[in-house]
Short mmCIF file of N, CA and C in Angstrom, two decimals:
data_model
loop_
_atom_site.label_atom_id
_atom_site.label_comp_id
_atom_site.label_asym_id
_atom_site.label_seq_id
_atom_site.Cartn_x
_atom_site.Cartn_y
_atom_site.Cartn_z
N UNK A 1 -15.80 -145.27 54.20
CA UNK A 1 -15.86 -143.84 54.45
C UNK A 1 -17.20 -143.32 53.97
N UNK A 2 -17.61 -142.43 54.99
CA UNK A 2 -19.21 -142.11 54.48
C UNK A 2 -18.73 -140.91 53.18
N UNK A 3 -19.99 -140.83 52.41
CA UNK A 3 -20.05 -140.10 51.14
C UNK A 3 -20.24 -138.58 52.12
N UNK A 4 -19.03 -137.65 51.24
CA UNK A 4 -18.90 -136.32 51.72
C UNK A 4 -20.26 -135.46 50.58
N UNK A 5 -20.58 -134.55 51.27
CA UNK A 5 -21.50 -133.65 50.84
C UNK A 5 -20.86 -132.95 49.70
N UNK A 6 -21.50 -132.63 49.13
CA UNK A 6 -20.72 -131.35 47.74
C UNK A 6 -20.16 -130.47 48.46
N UNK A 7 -19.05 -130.03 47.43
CA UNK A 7 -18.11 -129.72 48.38
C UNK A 7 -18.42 -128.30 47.71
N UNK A 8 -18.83 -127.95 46.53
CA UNK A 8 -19.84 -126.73 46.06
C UNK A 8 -20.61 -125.96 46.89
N UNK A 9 -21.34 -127.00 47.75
CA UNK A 9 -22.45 -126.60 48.66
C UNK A 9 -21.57 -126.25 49.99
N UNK A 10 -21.07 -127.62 50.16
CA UNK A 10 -20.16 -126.70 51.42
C UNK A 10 -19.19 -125.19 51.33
N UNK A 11 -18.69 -125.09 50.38
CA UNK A 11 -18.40 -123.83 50.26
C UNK A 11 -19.56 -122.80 50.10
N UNK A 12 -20.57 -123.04 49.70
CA UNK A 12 -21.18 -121.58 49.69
C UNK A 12 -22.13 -121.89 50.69
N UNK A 13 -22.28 -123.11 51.44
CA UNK A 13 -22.91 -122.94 53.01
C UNK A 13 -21.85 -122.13 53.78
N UNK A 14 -20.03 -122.32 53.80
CA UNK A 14 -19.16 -121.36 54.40
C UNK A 14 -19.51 -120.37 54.56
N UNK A 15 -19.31 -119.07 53.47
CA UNK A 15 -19.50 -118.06 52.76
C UNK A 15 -21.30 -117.65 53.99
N UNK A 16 -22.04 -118.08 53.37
CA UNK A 16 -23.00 -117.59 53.80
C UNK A 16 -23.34 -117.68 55.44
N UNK A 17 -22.59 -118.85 56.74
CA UNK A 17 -22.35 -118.72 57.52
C UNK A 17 -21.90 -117.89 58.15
N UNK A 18 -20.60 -117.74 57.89
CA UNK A 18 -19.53 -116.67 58.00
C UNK A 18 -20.05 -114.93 57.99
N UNK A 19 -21.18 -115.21 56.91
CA UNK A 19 -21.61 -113.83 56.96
C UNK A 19 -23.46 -113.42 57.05
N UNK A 20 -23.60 -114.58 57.28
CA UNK A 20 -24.86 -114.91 57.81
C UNK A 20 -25.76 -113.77 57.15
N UNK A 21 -25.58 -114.09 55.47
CA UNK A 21 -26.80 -113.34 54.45
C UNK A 21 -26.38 -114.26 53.22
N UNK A 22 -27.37 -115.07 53.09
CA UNK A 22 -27.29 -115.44 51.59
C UNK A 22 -27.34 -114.36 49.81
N UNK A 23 -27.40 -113.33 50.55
CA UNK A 23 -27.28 -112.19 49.47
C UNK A 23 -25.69 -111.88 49.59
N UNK A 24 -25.21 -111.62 50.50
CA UNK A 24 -23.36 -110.93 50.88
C UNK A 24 -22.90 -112.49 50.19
N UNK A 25 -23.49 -113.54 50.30
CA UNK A 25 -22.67 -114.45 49.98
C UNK A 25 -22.42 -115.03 48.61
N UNK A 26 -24.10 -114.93 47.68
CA UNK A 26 -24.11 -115.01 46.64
C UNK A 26 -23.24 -114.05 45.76
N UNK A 27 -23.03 -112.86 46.39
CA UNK A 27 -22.52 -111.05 45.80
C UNK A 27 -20.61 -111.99 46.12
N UNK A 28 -20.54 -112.25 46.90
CA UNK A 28 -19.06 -112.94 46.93
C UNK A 28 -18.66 -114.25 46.48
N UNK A 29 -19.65 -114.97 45.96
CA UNK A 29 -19.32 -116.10 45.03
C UNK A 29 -19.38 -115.54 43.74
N UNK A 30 -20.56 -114.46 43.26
CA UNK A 30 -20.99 -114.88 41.75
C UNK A 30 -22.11 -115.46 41.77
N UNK A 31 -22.89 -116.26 42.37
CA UNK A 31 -24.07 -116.53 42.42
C UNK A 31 -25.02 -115.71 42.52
N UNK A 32 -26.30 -115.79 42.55
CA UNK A 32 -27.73 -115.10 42.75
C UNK A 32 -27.92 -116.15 43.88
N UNK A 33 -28.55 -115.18 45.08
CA UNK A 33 -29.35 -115.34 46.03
C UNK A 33 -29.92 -116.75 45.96
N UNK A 34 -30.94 -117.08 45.26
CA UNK A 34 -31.34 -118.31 44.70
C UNK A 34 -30.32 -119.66 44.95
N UNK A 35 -29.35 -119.21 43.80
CA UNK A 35 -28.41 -120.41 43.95
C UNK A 35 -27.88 -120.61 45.49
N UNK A 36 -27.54 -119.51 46.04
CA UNK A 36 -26.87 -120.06 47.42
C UNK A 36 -27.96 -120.86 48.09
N UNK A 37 -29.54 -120.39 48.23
CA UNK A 37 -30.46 -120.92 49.19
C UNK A 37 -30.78 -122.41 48.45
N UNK A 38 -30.29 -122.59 47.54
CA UNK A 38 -30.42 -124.06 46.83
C UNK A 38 -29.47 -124.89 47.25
N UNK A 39 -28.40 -124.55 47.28
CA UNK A 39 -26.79 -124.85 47.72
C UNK A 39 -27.42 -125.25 48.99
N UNK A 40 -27.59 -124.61 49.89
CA UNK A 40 -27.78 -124.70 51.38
C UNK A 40 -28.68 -125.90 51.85
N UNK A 41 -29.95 -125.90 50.95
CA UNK A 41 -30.95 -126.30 51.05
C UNK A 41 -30.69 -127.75 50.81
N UNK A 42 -30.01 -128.08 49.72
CA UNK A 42 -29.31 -129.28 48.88
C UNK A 42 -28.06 -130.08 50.11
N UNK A 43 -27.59 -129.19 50.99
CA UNK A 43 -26.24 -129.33 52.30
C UNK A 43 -27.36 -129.74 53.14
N UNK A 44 -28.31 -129.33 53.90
CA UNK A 44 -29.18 -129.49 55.21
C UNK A 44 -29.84 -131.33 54.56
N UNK A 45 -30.31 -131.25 53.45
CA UNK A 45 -30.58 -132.34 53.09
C UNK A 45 -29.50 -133.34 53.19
N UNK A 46 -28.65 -133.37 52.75
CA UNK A 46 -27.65 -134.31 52.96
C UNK A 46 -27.51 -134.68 54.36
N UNK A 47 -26.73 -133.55 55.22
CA UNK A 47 -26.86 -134.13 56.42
C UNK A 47 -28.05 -134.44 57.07
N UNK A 48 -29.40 -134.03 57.28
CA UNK A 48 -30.43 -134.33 57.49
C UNK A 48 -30.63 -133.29 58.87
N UNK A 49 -30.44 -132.30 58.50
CA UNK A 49 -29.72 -130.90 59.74
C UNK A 49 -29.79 -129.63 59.39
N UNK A 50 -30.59 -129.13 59.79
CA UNK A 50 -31.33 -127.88 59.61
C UNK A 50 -29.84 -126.97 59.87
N UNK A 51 -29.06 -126.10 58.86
CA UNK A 51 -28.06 -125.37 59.40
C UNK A 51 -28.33 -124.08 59.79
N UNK A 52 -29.43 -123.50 59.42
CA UNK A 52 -30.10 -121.79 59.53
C UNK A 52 -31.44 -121.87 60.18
N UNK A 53 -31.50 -120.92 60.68
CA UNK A 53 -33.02 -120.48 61.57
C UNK A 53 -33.29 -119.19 60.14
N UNK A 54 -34.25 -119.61 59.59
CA UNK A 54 -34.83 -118.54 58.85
C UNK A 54 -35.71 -118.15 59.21
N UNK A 55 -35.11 -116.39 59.49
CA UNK A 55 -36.48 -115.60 60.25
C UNK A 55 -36.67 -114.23 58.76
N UNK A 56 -37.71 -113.41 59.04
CA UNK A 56 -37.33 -112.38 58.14
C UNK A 56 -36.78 -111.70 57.74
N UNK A 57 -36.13 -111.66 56.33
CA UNK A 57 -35.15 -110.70 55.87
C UNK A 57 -33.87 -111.16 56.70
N UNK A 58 -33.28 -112.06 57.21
CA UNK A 58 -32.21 -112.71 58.05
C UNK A 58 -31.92 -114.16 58.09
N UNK A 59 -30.59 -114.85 58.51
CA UNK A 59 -30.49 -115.71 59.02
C UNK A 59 -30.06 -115.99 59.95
N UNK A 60 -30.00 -117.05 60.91
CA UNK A 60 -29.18 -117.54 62.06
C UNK A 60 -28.79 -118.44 61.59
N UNK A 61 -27.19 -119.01 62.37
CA UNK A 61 -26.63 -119.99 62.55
C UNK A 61 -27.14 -121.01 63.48
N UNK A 62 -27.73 -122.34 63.12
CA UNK A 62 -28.02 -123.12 64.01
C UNK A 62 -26.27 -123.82 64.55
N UNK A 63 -26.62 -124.35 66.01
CA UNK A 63 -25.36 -124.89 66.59
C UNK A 63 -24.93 -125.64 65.78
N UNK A 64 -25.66 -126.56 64.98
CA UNK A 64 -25.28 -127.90 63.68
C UNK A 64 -24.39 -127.03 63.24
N UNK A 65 -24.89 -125.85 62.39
CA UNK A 65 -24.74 -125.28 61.56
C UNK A 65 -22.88 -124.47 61.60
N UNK A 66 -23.23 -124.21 63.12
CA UNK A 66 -21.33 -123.49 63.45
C UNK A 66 -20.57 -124.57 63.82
N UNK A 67 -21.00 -125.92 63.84
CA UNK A 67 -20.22 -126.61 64.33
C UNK A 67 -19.21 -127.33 62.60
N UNK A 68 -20.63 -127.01 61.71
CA UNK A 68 -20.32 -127.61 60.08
C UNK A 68 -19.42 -126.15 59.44
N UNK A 69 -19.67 -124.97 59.66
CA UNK A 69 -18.84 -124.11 59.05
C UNK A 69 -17.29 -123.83 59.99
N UNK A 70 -17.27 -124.34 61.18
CA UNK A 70 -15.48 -124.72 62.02
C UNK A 70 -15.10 -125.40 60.60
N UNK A 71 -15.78 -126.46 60.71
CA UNK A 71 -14.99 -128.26 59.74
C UNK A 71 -14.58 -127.83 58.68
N UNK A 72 -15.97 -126.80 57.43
CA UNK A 72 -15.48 -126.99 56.20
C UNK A 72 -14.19 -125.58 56.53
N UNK A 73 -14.42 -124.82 57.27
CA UNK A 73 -13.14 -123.67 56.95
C UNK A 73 -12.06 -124.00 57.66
N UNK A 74 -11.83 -124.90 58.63
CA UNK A 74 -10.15 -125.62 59.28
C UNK A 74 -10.04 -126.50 58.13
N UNK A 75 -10.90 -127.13 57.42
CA UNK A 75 -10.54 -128.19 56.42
C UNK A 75 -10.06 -127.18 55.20
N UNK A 76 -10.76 -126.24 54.71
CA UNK A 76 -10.17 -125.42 53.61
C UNK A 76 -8.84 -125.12 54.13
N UNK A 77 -8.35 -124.56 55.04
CA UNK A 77 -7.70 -123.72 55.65
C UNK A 77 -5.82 -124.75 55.41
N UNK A 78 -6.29 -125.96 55.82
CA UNK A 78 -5.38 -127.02 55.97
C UNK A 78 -5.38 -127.14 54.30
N UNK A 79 -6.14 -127.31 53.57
CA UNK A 79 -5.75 -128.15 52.32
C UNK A 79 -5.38 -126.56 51.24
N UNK A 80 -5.60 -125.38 52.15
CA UNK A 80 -4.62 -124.65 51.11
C UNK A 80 -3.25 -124.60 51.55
N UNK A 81 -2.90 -125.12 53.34
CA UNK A 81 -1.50 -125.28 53.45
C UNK A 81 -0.87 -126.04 52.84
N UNK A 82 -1.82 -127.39 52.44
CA UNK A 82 -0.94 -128.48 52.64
C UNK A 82 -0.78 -128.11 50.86
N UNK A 83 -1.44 -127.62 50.14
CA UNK A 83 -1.24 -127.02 48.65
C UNK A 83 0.46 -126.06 48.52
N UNK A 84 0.43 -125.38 49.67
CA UNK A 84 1.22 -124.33 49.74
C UNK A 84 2.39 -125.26 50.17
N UNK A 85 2.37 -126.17 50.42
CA UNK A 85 3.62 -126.85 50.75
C UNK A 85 4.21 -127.61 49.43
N UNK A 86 3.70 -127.93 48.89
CA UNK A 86 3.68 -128.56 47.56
C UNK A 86 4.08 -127.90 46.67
N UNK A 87 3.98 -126.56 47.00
CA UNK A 87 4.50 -125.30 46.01
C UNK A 87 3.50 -125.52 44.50
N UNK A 88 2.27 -125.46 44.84
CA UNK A 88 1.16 -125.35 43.62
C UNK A 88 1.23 -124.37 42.54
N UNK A 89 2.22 -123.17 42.11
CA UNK A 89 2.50 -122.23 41.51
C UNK A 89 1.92 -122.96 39.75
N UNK A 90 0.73 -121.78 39.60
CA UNK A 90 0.23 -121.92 38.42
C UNK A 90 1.71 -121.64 37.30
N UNK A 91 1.27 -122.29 35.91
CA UNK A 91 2.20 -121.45 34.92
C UNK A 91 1.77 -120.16 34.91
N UNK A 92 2.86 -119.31 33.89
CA UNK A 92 2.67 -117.80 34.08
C UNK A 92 2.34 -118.16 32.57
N UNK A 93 1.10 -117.07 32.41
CA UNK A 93 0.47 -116.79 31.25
C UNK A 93 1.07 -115.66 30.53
N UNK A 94 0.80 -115.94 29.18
CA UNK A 94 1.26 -115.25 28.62
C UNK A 94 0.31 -114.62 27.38
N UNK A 95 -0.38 -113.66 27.41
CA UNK A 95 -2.31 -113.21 26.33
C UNK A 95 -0.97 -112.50 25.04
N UNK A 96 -1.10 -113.77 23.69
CA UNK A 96 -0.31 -113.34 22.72
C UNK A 96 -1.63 -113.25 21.79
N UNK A 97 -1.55 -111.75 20.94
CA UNK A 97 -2.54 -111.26 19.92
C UNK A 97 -1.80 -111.19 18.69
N UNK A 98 -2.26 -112.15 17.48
CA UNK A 98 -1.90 -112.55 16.39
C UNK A 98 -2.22 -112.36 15.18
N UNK A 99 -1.59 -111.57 14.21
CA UNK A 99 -2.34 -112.52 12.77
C UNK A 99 -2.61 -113.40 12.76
N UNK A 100 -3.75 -113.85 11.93
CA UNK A 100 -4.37 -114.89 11.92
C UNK A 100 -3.04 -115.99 10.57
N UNK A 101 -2.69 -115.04 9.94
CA UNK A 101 -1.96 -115.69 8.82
C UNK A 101 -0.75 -115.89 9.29
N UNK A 102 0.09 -114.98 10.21
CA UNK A 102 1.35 -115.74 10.78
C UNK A 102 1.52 -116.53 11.89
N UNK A 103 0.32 -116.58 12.32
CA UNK A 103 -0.31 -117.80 13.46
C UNK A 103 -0.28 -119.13 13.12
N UNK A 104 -1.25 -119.11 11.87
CA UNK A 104 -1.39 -120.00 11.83
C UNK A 104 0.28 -120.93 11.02
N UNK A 105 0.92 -119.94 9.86
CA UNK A 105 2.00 -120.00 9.06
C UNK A 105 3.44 -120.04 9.65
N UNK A 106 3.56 -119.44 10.92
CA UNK A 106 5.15 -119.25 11.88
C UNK A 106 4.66 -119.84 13.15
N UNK A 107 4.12 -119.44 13.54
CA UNK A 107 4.12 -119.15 15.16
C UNK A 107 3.37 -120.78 15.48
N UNK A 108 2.11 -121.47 15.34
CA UNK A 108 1.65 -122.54 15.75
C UNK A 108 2.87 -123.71 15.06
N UNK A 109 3.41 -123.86 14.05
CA UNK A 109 4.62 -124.68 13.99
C UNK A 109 5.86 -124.74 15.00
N UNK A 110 6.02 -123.44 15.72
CA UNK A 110 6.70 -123.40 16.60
C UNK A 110 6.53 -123.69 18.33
N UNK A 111 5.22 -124.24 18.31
CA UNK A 111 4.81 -124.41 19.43
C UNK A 111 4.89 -125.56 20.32
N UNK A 112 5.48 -126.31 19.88
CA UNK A 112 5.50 -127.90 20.62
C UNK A 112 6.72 -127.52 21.09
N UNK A 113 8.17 -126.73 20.17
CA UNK A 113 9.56 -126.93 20.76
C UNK A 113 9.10 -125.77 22.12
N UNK A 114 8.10 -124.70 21.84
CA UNK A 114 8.60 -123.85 22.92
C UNK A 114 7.84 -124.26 24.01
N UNK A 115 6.46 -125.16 24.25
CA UNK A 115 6.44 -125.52 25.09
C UNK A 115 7.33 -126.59 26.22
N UNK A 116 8.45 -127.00 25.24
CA UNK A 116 9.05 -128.04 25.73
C UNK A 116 9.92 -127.71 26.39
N UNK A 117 10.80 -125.94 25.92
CA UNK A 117 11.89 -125.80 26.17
C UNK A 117 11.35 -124.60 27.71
N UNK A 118 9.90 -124.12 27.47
CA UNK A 118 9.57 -123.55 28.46
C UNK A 118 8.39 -123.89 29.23
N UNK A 119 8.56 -125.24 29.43
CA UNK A 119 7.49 -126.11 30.29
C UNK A 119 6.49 -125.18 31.44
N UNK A 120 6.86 -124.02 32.03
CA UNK A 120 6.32 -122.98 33.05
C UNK A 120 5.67 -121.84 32.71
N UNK A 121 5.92 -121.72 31.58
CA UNK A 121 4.76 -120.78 30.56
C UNK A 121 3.85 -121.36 29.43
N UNK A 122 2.27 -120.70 30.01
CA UNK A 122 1.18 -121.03 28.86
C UNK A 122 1.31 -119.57 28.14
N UNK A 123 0.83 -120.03 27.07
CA UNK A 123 0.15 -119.32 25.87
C UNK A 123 -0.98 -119.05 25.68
N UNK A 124 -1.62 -117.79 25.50
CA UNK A 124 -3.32 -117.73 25.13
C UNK A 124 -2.74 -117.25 24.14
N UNK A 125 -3.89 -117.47 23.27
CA UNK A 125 -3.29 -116.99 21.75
C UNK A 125 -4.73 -116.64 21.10
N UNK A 126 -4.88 -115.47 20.64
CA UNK A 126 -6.25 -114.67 19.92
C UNK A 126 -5.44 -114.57 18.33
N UNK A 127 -5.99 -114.98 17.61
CA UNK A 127 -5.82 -114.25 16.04
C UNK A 127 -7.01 -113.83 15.44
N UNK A 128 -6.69 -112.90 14.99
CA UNK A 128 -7.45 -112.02 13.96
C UNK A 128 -7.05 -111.77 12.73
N UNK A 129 -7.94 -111.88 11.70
CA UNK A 129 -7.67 -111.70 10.11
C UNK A 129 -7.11 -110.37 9.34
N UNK A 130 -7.68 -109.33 10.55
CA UNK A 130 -7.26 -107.95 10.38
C UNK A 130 -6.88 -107.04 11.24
N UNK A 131 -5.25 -106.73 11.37
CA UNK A 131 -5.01 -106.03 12.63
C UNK A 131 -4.25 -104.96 11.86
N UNK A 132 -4.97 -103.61 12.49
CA UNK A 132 -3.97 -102.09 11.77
C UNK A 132 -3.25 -101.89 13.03
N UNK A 133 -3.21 -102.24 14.41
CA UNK A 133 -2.54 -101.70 15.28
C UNK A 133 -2.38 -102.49 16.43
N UNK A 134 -1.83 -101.52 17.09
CA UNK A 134 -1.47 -102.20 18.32
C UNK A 134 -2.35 -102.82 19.48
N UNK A 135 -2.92 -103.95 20.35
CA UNK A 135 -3.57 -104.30 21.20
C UNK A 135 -4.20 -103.09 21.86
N UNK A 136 -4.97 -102.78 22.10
CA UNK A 136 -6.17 -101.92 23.26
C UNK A 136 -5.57 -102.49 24.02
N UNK A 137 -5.97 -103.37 25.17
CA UNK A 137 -5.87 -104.15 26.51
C UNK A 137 -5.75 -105.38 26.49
N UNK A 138 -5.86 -106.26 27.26
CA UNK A 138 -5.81 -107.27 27.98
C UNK A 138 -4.74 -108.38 26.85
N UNK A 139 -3.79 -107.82 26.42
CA UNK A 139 -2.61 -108.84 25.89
C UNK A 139 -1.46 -108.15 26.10
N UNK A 140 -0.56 -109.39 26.17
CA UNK A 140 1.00 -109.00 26.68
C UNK A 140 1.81 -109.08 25.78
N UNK A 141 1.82 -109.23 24.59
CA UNK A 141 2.52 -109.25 23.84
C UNK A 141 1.70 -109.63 22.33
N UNK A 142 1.87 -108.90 21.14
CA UNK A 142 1.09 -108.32 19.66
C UNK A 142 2.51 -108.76 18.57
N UNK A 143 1.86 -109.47 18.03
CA UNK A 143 3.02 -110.10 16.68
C UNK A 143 1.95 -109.43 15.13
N UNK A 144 2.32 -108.27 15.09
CA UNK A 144 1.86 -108.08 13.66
C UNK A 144 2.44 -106.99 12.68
N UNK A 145 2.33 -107.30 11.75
CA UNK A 145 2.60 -106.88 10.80
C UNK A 145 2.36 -105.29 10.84
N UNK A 146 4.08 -104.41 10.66
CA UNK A 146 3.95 -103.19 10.20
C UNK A 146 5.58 -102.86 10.45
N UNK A 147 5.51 -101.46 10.79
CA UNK A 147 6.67 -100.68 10.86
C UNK A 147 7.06 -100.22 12.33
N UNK A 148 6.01 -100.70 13.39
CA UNK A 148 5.81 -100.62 14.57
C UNK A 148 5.94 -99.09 15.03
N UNK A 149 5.28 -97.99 14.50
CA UNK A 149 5.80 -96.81 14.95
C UNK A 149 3.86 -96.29 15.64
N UNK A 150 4.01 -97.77 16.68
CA UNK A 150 2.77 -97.34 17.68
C UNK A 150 3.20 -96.67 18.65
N UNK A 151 2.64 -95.59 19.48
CA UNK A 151 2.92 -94.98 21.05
C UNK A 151 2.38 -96.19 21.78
N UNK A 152 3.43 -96.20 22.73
CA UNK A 152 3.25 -96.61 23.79
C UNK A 152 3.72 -98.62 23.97
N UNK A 153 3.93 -98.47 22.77
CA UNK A 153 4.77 -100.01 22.28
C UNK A 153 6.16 -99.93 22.42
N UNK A 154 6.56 -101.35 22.60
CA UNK A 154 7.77 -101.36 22.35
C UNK A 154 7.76 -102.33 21.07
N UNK A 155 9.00 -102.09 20.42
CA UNK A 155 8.61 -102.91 18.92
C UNK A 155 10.24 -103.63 18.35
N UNK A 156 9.67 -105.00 18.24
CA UNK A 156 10.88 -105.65 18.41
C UNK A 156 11.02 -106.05 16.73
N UNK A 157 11.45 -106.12 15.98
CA UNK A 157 11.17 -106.99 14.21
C UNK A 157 11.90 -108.51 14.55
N UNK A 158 10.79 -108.94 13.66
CA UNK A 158 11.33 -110.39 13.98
C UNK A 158 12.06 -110.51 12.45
N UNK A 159 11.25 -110.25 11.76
CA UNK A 159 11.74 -110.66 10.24
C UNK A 159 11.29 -109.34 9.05
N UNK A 160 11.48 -109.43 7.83
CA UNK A 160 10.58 -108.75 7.07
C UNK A 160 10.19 -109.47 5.97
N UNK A 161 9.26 -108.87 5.29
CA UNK A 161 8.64 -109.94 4.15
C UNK A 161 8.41 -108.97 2.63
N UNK A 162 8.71 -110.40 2.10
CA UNK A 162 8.45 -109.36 0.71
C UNK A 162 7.52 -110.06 0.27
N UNK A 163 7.15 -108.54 -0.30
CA UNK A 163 4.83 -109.36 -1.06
C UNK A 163 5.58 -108.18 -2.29
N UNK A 164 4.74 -109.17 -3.22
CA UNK A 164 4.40 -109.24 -4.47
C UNK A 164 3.10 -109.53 -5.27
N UNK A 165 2.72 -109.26 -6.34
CA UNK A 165 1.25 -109.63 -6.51
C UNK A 165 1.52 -111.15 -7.36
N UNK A 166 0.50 -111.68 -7.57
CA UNK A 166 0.65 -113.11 -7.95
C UNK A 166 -0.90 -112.83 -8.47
N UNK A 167 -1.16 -113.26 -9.88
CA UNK A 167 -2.78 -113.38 -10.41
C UNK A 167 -2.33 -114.33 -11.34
N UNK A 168 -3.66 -114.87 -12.55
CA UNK A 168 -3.96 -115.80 -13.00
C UNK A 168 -3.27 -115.18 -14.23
N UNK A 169 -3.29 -116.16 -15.48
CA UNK A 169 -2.40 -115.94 -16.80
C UNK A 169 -3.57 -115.20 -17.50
N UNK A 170 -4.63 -115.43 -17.63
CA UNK A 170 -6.21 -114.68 -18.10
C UNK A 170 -6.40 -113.38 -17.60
N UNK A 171 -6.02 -113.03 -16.53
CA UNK A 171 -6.80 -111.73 -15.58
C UNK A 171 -6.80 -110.83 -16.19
N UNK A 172 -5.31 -110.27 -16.63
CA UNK A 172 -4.99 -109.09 -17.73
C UNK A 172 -6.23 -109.22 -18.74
N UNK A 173 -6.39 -110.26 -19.65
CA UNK A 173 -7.32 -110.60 -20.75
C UNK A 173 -8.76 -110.23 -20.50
N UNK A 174 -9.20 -110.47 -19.50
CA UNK A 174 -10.27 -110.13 -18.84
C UNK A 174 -10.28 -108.77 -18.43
N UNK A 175 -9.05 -108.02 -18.06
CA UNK A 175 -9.09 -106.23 -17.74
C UNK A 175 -9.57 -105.90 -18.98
N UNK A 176 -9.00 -105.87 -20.21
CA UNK A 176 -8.21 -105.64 -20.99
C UNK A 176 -10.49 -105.26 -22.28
N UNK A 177 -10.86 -106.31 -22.11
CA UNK A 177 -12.57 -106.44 -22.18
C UNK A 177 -13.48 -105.97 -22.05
N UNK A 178 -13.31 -104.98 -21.09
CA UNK A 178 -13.95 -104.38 -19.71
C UNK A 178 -14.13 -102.86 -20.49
#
C-alpha cells in the first residue's frame, strides 16, 4: 500500500479547498495563514501535484486539486459514519473544584473504586490551597469547606469536621518571654 499523505495536511488542504482562502481556512482550523500555506505546500509535494493556481490575493482549485478534496471529504465523511456506527460516545466529564487538603486526604483515595463502579464518567479535578467560595465558572461541581450559604449553589454536606488547635509543648514558654 502506497504511503498516505498527512492526514493533518489533508485536512487543512480540505478546509481551504472547500473555501478556496487559506485565511477562512486557517480562521476555521486555529491556524495562521502561514501554517495552512505550509500544510498545502508540504500535500502538493507529496503528491507531486500542484493543487491551487495562485493568483493575487486568491486561490483556484486545480482539477488535481477537486479531484483530492472529493477523496479526503467522502473519506472523512465515511469514517465519521463508520465511527457513528460503533457508537464512539466520549465519557461525560465531570470539572470537580477542590481543596487541595480534602483532595488530596478523601477524595483521591476514593478514586480507583469510583472509576470502576462508574467506568463512563471522567473526572477533571483542580485543587486549590485556598477556597472562601463558591466556583466563578467553568466547574460542575465544588467540594469545600463551609456552611454553604452561597447564592446560586446548591449545597449538599457530606460530613463535618472538628478542628482544634494542636502546638508544640514549648510554644506557651516561648509566648510567655516575649
Amino acid at each position: 500500500m502506497p504511503r498516505l499523505p498527512s492526514l493533518h495536511a489533508l485536512r487543512v488542504f480540505e478546509s481551504a479547498a472547500r473555501q478556496e482562502s487559506f485565511t477562512l481556512a486557517a480562521r476555521e482550523l486555529g491556524l495562521t495563514q502561514s501554517a495552512v500555506s505550509k500544510q498545502v505546500a508540504l500535500l502538493e509535494a507529496q503528491l507531486g501535484q500542484a493543487l491551487f493556481r495562485r493568483h493575487h490575493r486568491r486561490i483556484e482549485v486545480t482539477e488535481c486539486g477537486r479531484i483530492v478534496a472529493h477523496a479526503v471529504r467522502s473519506s472523512l465523511a465515511n469514517l465519521a459514519a463508520r465511527l457513528d456506527e460503533i457508537d464512539t460516545r466520549r465519557p461525560t466529564q465531570i470539572r470537580v473544584l477542590a481543596d487541595a487538603d480534602f483532595a488530596q486526604l478523601w477524595l483521591f483515595p476514593r478514586l480507583p473504586a469510583f472509576e470502576r463502579q462508574y467506568p463512563e464518567l471522567r473526572l477533571s479535578i483542580r485543587s486549590e490551597t485556598s477556597l472562601e467560595g463558591p466556583p466563578l465558572d467553568g466547574f460542575d461541581c465544588a467540594l469545600l469547606w463551609g456552611r454553604g450559604e452561597w447564592r446560586n449553589c446548591r449545597f449538599e454536606p457530606l460530613f463535618t469536621n472538628a478542628v482544634f488547635p494542636v502546638v508544640a509543648p514549648g510554644y506557651f514558654v516561648h509566648l510567655d518571654r516575649t
